[in-house]
CSV table of C-alpha atoms in Angstrom, one decimal:
chain,number,residue,atom,x,y,z
A,1,MET,CA,14.7,12.2,-15.5
A,2,LYS,CA,13.3,9.5,-14.9
A,3,LYS,CA,10.0,9.6,-13.3
A,4,THR,CA,8.2,6.5,-11.2
A,5,PHE,CA,5.0,6.7,-8.9
A,6,ILE,CA,4.8,4.3,-5.8
A,7,THR,CA,1.8,3.6,-3.6
A,8,SER,CA,1.6,2.7,-0.5
A,9,GLU,CA,-1.7,2.3,2.0
A,10,SER,CA,-2.3,1.6,5.7
A,11,VAL,CA,-5.4,0.2,7.5
A,12,THR,CA,-6.4,1.4,11.0
A,13,GLU,CA,-6.6,-1.1,14.2
A,14,GLY,CA,-10.0,-1.4,13.8
A,15,HIS,CA,-10.0,-2.3,9.8
A,16,PRO,CA,-11.9,-5.9,10.2
A,17,ASP,CA,-8.8,-7.7,8.9
A,18,LYS,CA,-7.1,-6.2,11.4
A,19,VAL,CA,-9.1,-7.0,13.8
A,20,CYS,CA,-8.3,-10.8,13.2
A,21,ASP,CA,-4.4,-10.2,13.7
A,22,GLN,CA,-5.0,-8.7,16.9
A,23,ILE,CA,-6.8,-11.4,18.1
A,24,SER,CA,-4.0,-14.1,17.0
A,25,ASP,CA,-1.3,-12.0,18.1
A,26,ALA,CA,-3.1,-11.4,21.5
A,27,ILE,CA,-3.3,-14.8,22.3
A,28,LEU,CA,-0.6,-15.9,21.5
A,29,ASP,CA,0.8,-13.0,23.8
A,30,ASN,CA,-1.0,-14.9,26.9
A,31,LEU,CA,0.4,-18.2,25.6
A,32,ILE,CA,3.7,-16.9,25.6
A,33,VAL,CA,3.6,-15.8,28.9
A,34,GLN,CA,3.3,-19.3,30.3
A,35,ASP,CA,5.2,-21.3,28.2
A,36,PRO,CA,7.5,-19.2,26.3
A,37,PHE,CA,7.5,-22.8,24.0
A,38,SER,CA,4.0,-22.2,23.1
A,39,ARG,CA,3.1,-23.5,19.4
A,40,VAL,CA,0.5,-21.0,18.1
A,41,ALA,CA,-0.7,-21.3,14.5
A,42,VAL,CA,-3.9,-19.7,14.9
A,43,GLU,CA,-6.3,-18.0,12.4
A,44,CYS,CA,-9.8,-15.3,12.7
A,45,LEU,CA,-12.3,-13.9,11.3
A,46,THR,CA,-14.8,-11.6,11.6
A,47,THR,CA,-17.9,-9.9,10.3
A,48,THR,CA,-21.5,-9.0,11.6
A,49,GLY,CA,-21.5,-9.6,15.8
A,50,THR,CA,-19.2,-12.8,15.2
A,51,VAL,CA,-15.7,-14.0,15.5
A,52,HIS,CA,-14.5,-17.1,14.7
A,53,VAL,CA,-10.9,-18.3,16.1
A,54,SER,CA,-9.4,-22.2,15.0
A,55,GLY,CA,-6.0,-23.3,14.6
A,56,GLU,CA,-3.9,-25.3,16.4
A,57,ILE,CA,-1.8,-24.5,19.9
A,58,THR,CA,0.5,-26.9,22.3
A,59,THR,CA,1.5,-25.3,25.3
A,60,LYS,CA,1.1,-26.0,28.9
A,61,GLY,CA,-0.4,-23.0,29.5
A,62,PHE,CA,-3.7,-22.6,29.0
A,63,ALA,CA,-6.0,-19.5,26.7
A,64,ASP,CA,-9.1,-18.3,27.4
A,65,ILE,CA,-9.9,-17.0,24.4
A,66,GLN,CA,-12.9,-15.3,24.6
A,67,SER,CA,-11.9,-13.1,27.0
A,68,ILE,CA,-8.9,-12.4,25.1
A,69,VAL,CA,-11.3,-11.3,21.8
A,70,ARG,CA,-13.8,-9.4,24.2
A,71,ARG,CA,-11.2,-7.8,25.6
A,72,THR,CA,-9.0,-6.7,22.7
A,73,LEU,CA,-12.2,-6.0,21.1
A,74,ARG,CA,-12.9,-3.6,23.7
A,75,GLU,CA,-9.2,-1.8,23.4
A,76,ILE,CA,-9.1,-1.3,19.5
A,77,GLY,CA,-12.8,0.7,20.8
A,78,TYR,CA,-15.5,-1.5,19.2
A,79,THR,CA,-17.9,-1.2,22.2
A,80,ASP,CA,-20.5,0.2,20.0
A,81,PRO,CA,-23.3,-2.2,18.3
A,82,ARG,CA,-23.3,1.1,15.7
A,83,PHE,CA,-19.7,-0.2,14.6
A,84,GLY,CA,-21.0,-3.3,13.4
A,85,LEU,CA,-19.6,-5.1,16.7
A,86,ASP,CA,-20.0,-5.1,19.9
A,87,CYS,CA,-17.0,-6.1,22.6
A,88,GLU,CA,-20.3,-7.5,25.0
A,89,ASP,CA,-22.6,-8.9,22.8
A,90,ALA,CA,-20.2,-10.6,19.5
A,91,GLY,CA,-20.8,-14.3,19.6
A,92,VAL,CA,-17.4,-16.1,19.7
A,93,TRP,CA,-16.6,-19.0,18.4
A,94,VAL,CA,-13.4,-21.1,19.1
A,95,SER,CA,-12.5,-24.1,17.8
A,96,VAL,CA,-8.5,-24.9,18.0
A,97,HIS,CA,-6.5,-28.4,18.2
A,98,GLY,CA,-3.0,-29.8,19.3
A,99,GLN,CA,-0.1,-28.8,16.4
A,100,SER,CA,0.5,-31.8,14.1
A,101,VAL,CA,3.2,-34.3,15.9
A,102,ASP,CA,4.7,-34.4,11.8
A,103,ILE,CA,5.1,-30.9,11.7
A,104,ALA,CA,6.9,-30.9,15.5
A,105,GLN,CA,9.0,-34.1,15.1
A,106,GLY,CA,10.8,-31.3,12.6
A,107,VAL,CA,10.6,-28.2,14.9
A,108,ASP,CA,11.0,-30.7,17.7
A,109,LYS,CA,14.8,-31.3,16.2
A,110,GLU,CA,15.4,-27.0,15.9
A,111,GLY,CA,14.2,-27.2,12.3
A,112,ALA,CA,12.2,-24.4,10.1
A,113,GLY,CA,8.8,-24.9,11.3
A,114,ASP,CA,7.4,-24.8,7.4
A,115,GLN,CA,9.3,-24.7,4.2
A,116,GLY,CA,9.3,-21.5,2.1
A,117,MET,CA,11.0,-17.5,1.7
A,118,MET,CA,10.2,-14.3,3.3
A,119,TYR,CA,12.3,-11.3,2.4
A,120,GLY,CA,13.1,-8.2,4.1
A,121,TYR,CA,14.4,-4.9,2.9
A,122,ALA,CA,15.7,-1.1,3.8
A,123,CYS,CA,16.6,1.4,2.0
A,124,ASN,CA,18.2,5.5,3.0
A,125,GLU,CA,15.0,7.4,1.6
A,126,THR,CA,14.1,8.2,5.9
A,127,PRO,CA,15.4,7.8,9.1
A,128,GLU,CA,13.3,4.7,9.7
A,129,LEU,CA,15.3,3.1,6.7
A,130,MET,CA,12.4,2.4,5.2
A,131,PRO,CA,10.0,3.6,1.9
A,132,LEU,CA,8.6,6.9,2.4
A,133,PRO,CA,5.2,6.0,1.3
A,134,ILE,CA,4.5,3.2,4.1
A,135,VAL,CA,6.2,5.4,6.2
A,136,LEU,CA,3.8,8.0,5.7
A,137,ALA,CA,0.5,6.0,4.9
A,138,HIS,CA,1.2,4.4,8.7
A,139,LYS,CA,1.5,7.8,9.9
A,140,LEU,CA,-1.4,9.0,8.9
A,141,THR,CA,-3.6,6.3,10.3
A,142,ARG,CA,-2.1,6.1,13.7
A,143,ARG,CA,-3.0,9.5,13.6
A,144,VAL,CA,-6.3,9.4,12.8
A,145,SER,CA,-6.8,6.7,15.6
A,146,GLU,CA,-5.0,8.4,18.5
A,147,ALA,CA,-7.6,11.9,17.1
A,148,ARG,CA,-10.3,8.9,17.8
A,149,ARG,CA,-9.3,8.3,21.0
A,150,ASN,CA,-8.8,11.6,22.6
A,151,ASN,CA,-11.9,13.0,20.3
A,152,GLU,CA,-10.1,15.7,18.7
A,153,ILE,CA,-12.1,14.1,16.3
A,154,ARG,CA,-15.5,13.6,17.4
A,155,ASN,CA,-18.3,10.5,16.2
A,156,ILE,CA,-15.6,8.3,13.9
A,157,GLY,CA,-15.8,4.5,14.2
A,158,PRO,CA,-12.6,2.6,14.7
A,159,ASP,CA,-12.7,1.0,10.8
A,160,GLY,CA,-10.3,3.6,7.9
A,161,LYS,CA,-7.5,2.8,5.2
A,162,SER,CA,-5.1,5.8,3.8
A,163,GLN,CA,-3.2,5.1,1.2
A,164,VAL,CA,0.0,8.0,-0.4
A,165,THR,CA,1.2,7.8,-3.6
A,166,ILE,CA,4.6,8.8,-3.7
A,167,GLU,CA,6.3,10.9,-7.3
A,168,TYR,CA,10.2,9.5,-7.7
A,169,ASN,CA,13.2,11.0,-9.9
A,170,ASN,CA,15.6,9.1,-10.3
A,171,GLY,CA,14.4,6.7,-7.3
A,172,LYS,CA,14.6,10.1,-5.2
A,173,PRO,CA,11.1,10.6,-4.0
A,174,ILE,CA,10.0,14.3,-4.5
A,175,ARG,CA,6.4,15.2,-3.9
A,176,ILE,CA,2.6,13.3,-3.1
A,177,ASP,CA,1.2,13.2,-5.6
A,178,ALA,CA,-2.3,11.8,-4.4
A,179,VAL,CA,-3.1,11.8,-0.9
A,180,VAL,CA,-6.4,9.3,0.0
A,181,VAL,CA,-8.1,8.7,3.8
A,182,SER,CA,-11.1,6.7,4.7
A,183,GLN,CA,-12.9,6.8,8.0
A,184,GLN,CA,-15.7,5.3,9.0
A,185,HIS,CA,-18.2,7.0,10.8
A,186,LYS,CA,-21.4,8.1,12.2
A,187,LYS,CA,-24.4,9.8,11.2
A,188,ASP,CA,-24.0,12.8,13.4
A,189,ILE,CA,-21.5,14.3,11.3
A,190,SER,CA,-21.5,15.6,8.4
A,191,GLU,CA,-19.8,14.5,5.6
A,192,ASP,CA,-18.1,18.4,4.9
A,193,GLU,CA,-17.3,18.0,8.6
A,194,LEU,CA,-15.4,15.1,8.8
A,195,LYS,CA,-13.7,16.0,5.4
A,196,ASN,CA,-12.0,19.3,7.3
A,197,GLU,CA,-11.5,17.6,10.7
A,198,ILE,CA,-9.0,15.1,8.7
A,199,LEU,CA,-7.3,17.6,6.3
A,200,GLU,CA,-6.6,20.1,8.9
A,201,LYS,CA,-6.4,17.5,11.7
A,202,VAL,CA,-4.7,14.5,9.6
A,203,ILE,CA,-3.4,15.4,6.3
A,204,LYS,CA,-1.7,18.5,6.9
A,205,PRO,CA,-0.1,17.5,10.2
A,206,ILE,CA,1.7,14.7,8.3
A,207,CYS,CA,2.1,15.3,4.4
A,208,GLY,CA,1.7,18.6,3.9
A,209,ASN,CA,6.0,19.0,3.7
A,210,PHE,CA,5.3,17.1,1.2
A,211,MET,CA,2.7,18.8,-0.7
A,212,ASP,CA,1.9,21.3,-3.0
A,213,GLU,CA,-0.4,22.8,-5.5
A,214,ASN,CA,-1.2,19.7,-7.8
A,215,THR,CA,-1.6,16.6,-5.2
A,216,LYS,CA,-4.6,16.0,-4.6
A,217,VAL,CA,-6.3,14.4,-2.1
A,218,HIS,CA,-9.3,12.4,-1.3
A,219,ILE,CA,-10.9,12.2,2.1
A,220,ASN,CA,-13.9,9.5,2.1
A,221,PRO,CA,-14.5,9.7,-2.0
A,222,THR,CA,-17.7,7.1,-1.8
A,223,GLY,CA,-19.3,9.8,0.5
A,224,ALA,CA,-20.6,8.1,4.4
A,225,PHE,CA,-18.9,5.6,5.3
A,226,VAL,CA,-21.1,4.8,8.5
A,227,ILE,CA,-21.4,0.9,7.5
A,228,GLY,CA,-18.0,0.0,8.6
A,229,GLY,CA,-16.0,-3.0,10.1
A,230,PRO,CA,-16.8,-6.3,9.9
A,231,GLU,CA,-20.5,-5.2,9.7
A,232,GLY,CA,-19.0,-3.5,6.1
A,233,ASP,CA,-16.4,-6.1,5.3
A,234,THR,CA,-15.4,-9.6,6.5
A,235,GLY,CA,-11.9,-9.4,8.5
A,236,LEU,CA,-9.5,-12.7,8.3
A,237,THR,CA,-6.3,-12.9,9.4
A,238,GLY,CA,-3.1,-12.3,7.6
A,239,ARG,CA,-4.7,-10.8,4.9
A,240,LYS,CA,-2.6,-6.8,4.6
A,241,ILE,CA,0.7,-8.8,4.4
A,242,ILE,CA,1.7,-5.8,2.4
A,243,VAL,CA,0.2,-3.6,4.7
A,244,ASP,CA,2.5,-5.1,7.6
A,245,THR,CA,5.5,-5.0,5.3
A,246,TYR,CA,7.2,-2.7,3.4
A,247,GLY,CA,3.7,-1.1,1.4
A,248,GLY,CA,4.0,-3.3,-2.0
A,249,VAL,CA,8.4,-2.2,-2.4
A,250,GLY,CA,10.0,-5.2,-2.8
A,251,ARG,CA,9.3,-8.8,-2.8
A,252,HIS,CA,7.5,-10.8,-0.2
A,253,GLY,CA,7.0,-14.0,0.1
A,254,GLY,CA,3.5,-14.7,0.4
A,255,GLY,CA,3.6,-15.7,4.3
A,256,ALA,CA,1.6,-13.8,7.4
A,257,PHE,CA,2.9,-13.0,10.4
A,258,SER,CA,0.0,-12.6,12.7
A,259,GLY,CA,-0.8,-15.3,15.6
A,260,LYS,CA,2.2,-17.8,14.7
A,261,ASP,CA,4.9,-18.6,17.5
A,262,PRO,CA,8.3,-17.5,16.4
A,263,SER,CA,9.3,-21.3,15.4
A,264,LYS,CA,7.1,-20.2,12.8
A,265,VAL,CA,9.7,-18.9,10.1
A,266,ASP,CA,7.1,-16.8,8.1
A,267,ARG,CA,7.3,-14.9,11.0
A,268,SER,CA,11.0,-15.3,12.6
A,269,ALA,CA,12.6,-15.5,9.3
A,270,THR,CA,11.4,-12.6,7.8
A,271,TYR,CA,11.9,-10.5,10.9
A,272,MET,CA,15.9,-11.2,10.4
A,273,ALA,CA,16.2,-11.1,7.4
A,274,ARG,CA,14.5,-7.0,7.8
A,275,TYR,CA,17.3,-6.6,10.7
A,276,VAL,CA,20.3,-7.9,8.1
A,277,ALA,CA,19.0,-5.8,5.4
A,278,LYS,CA,18.5,-2.9,7.9
A,279,ASN,CA,21.9,-3.1,8.8
A,280,ILE,CA,23.8,-3.4,5.9
A,281,VAL,CA,22.0,0.2,4.6
A,282,ALA,CA,22.5,1.6,8.4
A,283,ALA,CA,26.2,0.2,8.2
A,284,GLY,CA,26.6,2.1,4.3
A,285,LEU,CA,27.3,-0.7,2.3
A,286,ALA,CA,24.4,0.5,0.1
A,287,ASP,CA,21.3,2.3,0.1
A,288,LYS,CA,18.7,0.0,-0.6
A,289,CYS,CA,18.8,-3.7,0.3
A,290,GLU,CA,16.2,-7.0,0.1
A,291,VAL,CA,17.9,-10.2,1.5
A,292,GLY,CA,16.1,-13.8,0.4
A,293,LEU,CA,16.2,-16.9,3.0
A,294,SER,CA,14.7,-19.8,2.3
A,295,TYR,CA,14.1,-23.1,4.2
A,296,ALA,CA,12.7,-26.6,4.5
A,297,ILE,CA,10.7,-27.5,6.8
A,298,GLY,CA,12.8,-30.2,9.6
A,299,ILE,CA,16.2,-28.2,8.2
A,300,ALA,CA,18.0,-25.7,10.7
A,301,GLU,CA,19.6,-23.7,8.4
A,302,PRO,CA,18.7,-21.8,5.4
A,303,THR,CA,18.7,-23.1,2.0
A,304,SER,CA,19.1,-20.0,0.1
A,305,VAL,CA,20.6,-16.5,1.4
A,306,ASP,CA,20.4,-14.0,-1.6
A,307,VAL,CA,21.1,-9.9,-0.7
A,308,ASP,CA,20.7,-7.9,-3.7
A,309,CYS,CA,21.0,-4.5,-3.5
A,310,PHE,CA,19.3,-2.9,-7.0
A,311,GLY,CA,23.1,-1.7,-8.0
A,312,THR,CA,23.3,0.5,-4.9
A,313,ASN,CA,26.4,-0.9,-3.5
A,314,LYS,CA,29.1,0.3,-1.7
A,315,ILE,CA,31.6,-3.1,-2.6
A,316,GLU,CA,30.9,-6.1,-3.9
A,317,GLU,CA,27.6,-7.7,-3.1
A,318,GLU,CA,29.2,-11.3,-2.8
A,319,LYS,CA,31.5,-9.8,-0.2
A,320,ILE,CA,28.2,-8.8,1.8
A,321,SER,CA,26.8,-12.0,1.5
A,322,GLU,CA,30.6,-13.0,3.1
A,323,LEU,CA,29.8,-10.7,5.5
A,324,VAL,CA,26.2,-11.8,6.4
A,325,LYS,CA,26.8,-15.2,7.1
A,326,LYS,CA,29.5,-14.6,9.2
A,327,HIS,CA,28.2,-11.7,11.9
A,328,PHE,CA,24.3,-13.1,11.4
A,329,ARG,CA,22.6,-16.6,12.9
A,330,LEU,CA,20.2,-17.8,10.3
A,331,THR,CA,18.7,-20.8,11.3
A,332,PRO,CA,15.8,-20.7,13.3
A,333,ARG,CA,17.2,-21.1,17.3
A,334,GLY,CA,19.7,-18.8,16.0
A,335,ILE,CA,17.1,-16.3,15.0
A,336,ILE,CA,15.0,-16.8,18.1
A,337,GLU,CA,17.1,-16.2,20.2
A,338,SER,CA,19.1,-13.5,18.3
A,339,LEU,CA,16.1,-11.5,18.4
A,340,ASP,CA,14.7,-12.4,21.1
A,341,LEU,CA,10.9,-13.5,19.9
A,342,ARG,CA,10.0,-15.8,23.2
A,343,ARG,CA,8.6,-12.8,24.8
A,344,PRO,CA,4.5,-11.2,24.1
A,345,ILE,CA,5.3,-8.6,21.8
A,346,TYR,CA,3.3,-10.1,19.0
A,347,LYS,CA,-0.2,-7.9,19.7
A,348,GLN,CA,1.7,-4.2,19.0
A,349,THR,CA,3.1,-5.5,15.9
A,350,ALA,CA,-0.5,-6.5,14.5
A,351,SER,CA,-1.5,-2.9,13.6
A,352,TYR,CA,0.6,0.0,11.5
A,353,GLY,CA,3.3,-2.0,9.9
A,354,HIS,CA,6.0,-4.5,11.2
A,355,PHE,CA,8.4,-2.7,10.1
A,356,GLY,CA,10.1,0.5,11.0
A,357,ARG,CA,9.4,0.8,14.7
A,358,ASN,CA,12.1,1.8,17.0
A,359,GLU,CA,9.7,0.9,19.8
A,360,PRO,CA,10.3,-1.7,22.9
A,361,GLY,CA,10.0,-5.7,21.7
A,362,PHE,CA,11.2,-4.9,18.4
A,363,THR,CA,14.4,-6.0,18.6
A,364,TRP,CA,14.9,-7.4,14.4
A,365,GLU,CA,15.0,-3.2,13.9
A,366,ASN,CA,17.6,-2.7,15.8
A,367,ILE,CA,21.5,-1.6,13.8
A,368,ASP,CA,23.8,-3.0,16.4
A,369,LYS,CA,25.8,-5.0,13.8
A,370,ALA,CA,25.7,-1.7,11.7
A,371,GLU,CA,29.8,-0.9,12.7
A,372,ILE,CA,31.6,-4.5,12.4
A,373,LEU,CA,30.0,-4.7,8.8
A,374,LYS,CA,31.1,-1.5,7.9
A,375,ARG,CA,34.9,-2.2,9.6
A,376,GLU,CA,34.8,-5.4,8.3
A,377,SER,CA,33.4,-3.7,4.5
A,378,GLY,CA,36.6,-1.8,4.4
A,379,LEU,CA,34.2,1.3,4.7
A,380,VAL,CA,35.8,3.1,7.4
A,381,GLY,CA,38.4,5.6,6.7
A,382,ASN,CA,37.1,5.6,3.2
C-alpha cells in the first residue's frame, strides 16, 4: 500500500489577511447593490491600529469606505484595543481611482478582464466533494470562532489558525496524523486551561472520528498567543489563496479573489472551473477532476479548456471535455449569467473557503448539471 500525507490549513475571520479579504469584499458588495455592473479591484492592508484601502473603482454608486471598514472590523470582533486593532479608533486611509480605460475597453466588449489561468477541483472523498484535509481545517476554525462568539470559550481573540495532516493509503484518507490549532487569547486565561478548552470543545467534536492514539495534537505550540491580529502580523488582501481553494491539493492559477468584481476571470472563471469539476464528479464520470481554463485580456472565449481526471475517469477524458464545452458557458458573460454573480454575495466567501459550502449564494456549488452529464455520457444504466 502506498502511504502519503496531505496537509491543509485554515484561518479564522480574525486573521489579518482574512480581515483584509473581508473588507475588500464588503466594499465590493456595497457597490454591487447600488450598481451591479460596478468595476471593482480593491486591495487592503492592515497593521497595528491601521487599515489602508486602495485600488480601482468605476461605478454609478458610492461607497463610504470608512464606515464599511469599521463595520466589518466590528462584525469580526475587533472591538478591544488589546487585540491590536479597534473598530472605533483604528486609523483608516483610503486611496482609490477609476479603472484604466485600456482595461475597460476590453471588458466593455464582454472580453476577459485579464489574462491568466484558473483551476477548479473536486473529488469524492467527502460529501462536499472536497479534499478531506481542507474540509476539516475549515471546520476547526469555524468552530473555534463560534465558541468565541457565544462565549463557550472565554478570553480568546479573533485571530487563529488550524492545520490538519491526513494519512492516505492508495489515495484514500484513513486517519488524521496531526492536528494544529493556534488561537489568540487574553492574559486572563492560562495556557493549560486554553489547551483543554480547545481540545474538548473544538478538536474532538470535529476530528474525533479520524483520530487515533498516534495522532499528534498541537495547541498553541509556541506557548502564549496574546499578541495577535494586525499587531502580530501585517495583513494583505489575497494572501491566503490556498486556504481559499483546496488546501494545496490540485493546481492554483495564482490569482486571488477578494475585492474583484466578476468581470475579473481570476475570480469568476475559478468559480466556474469548480462548478464544472464538481458536476463531473457528482455525475460519477470520475472520482477526481481538475478543470483548467485560461483567458486573454479582452477576448471572450477561453484560450484553453483542460480536463484532468488523474486516471479515475469512467469514460474517455476527450468525451468529458466535449460534454463540458457543450453544457457550460465559459465566456465571462456566460459565467456571470450562469452563476448569477452580479449580486452582493462576496463578503461571505472571504473567510472559511470559497468552495465546499452549500450555502445561499454559492451557486458554483450546485450540481444541477450532473444528471445531464451522466445521461449523455452513457453511464446511465451501466
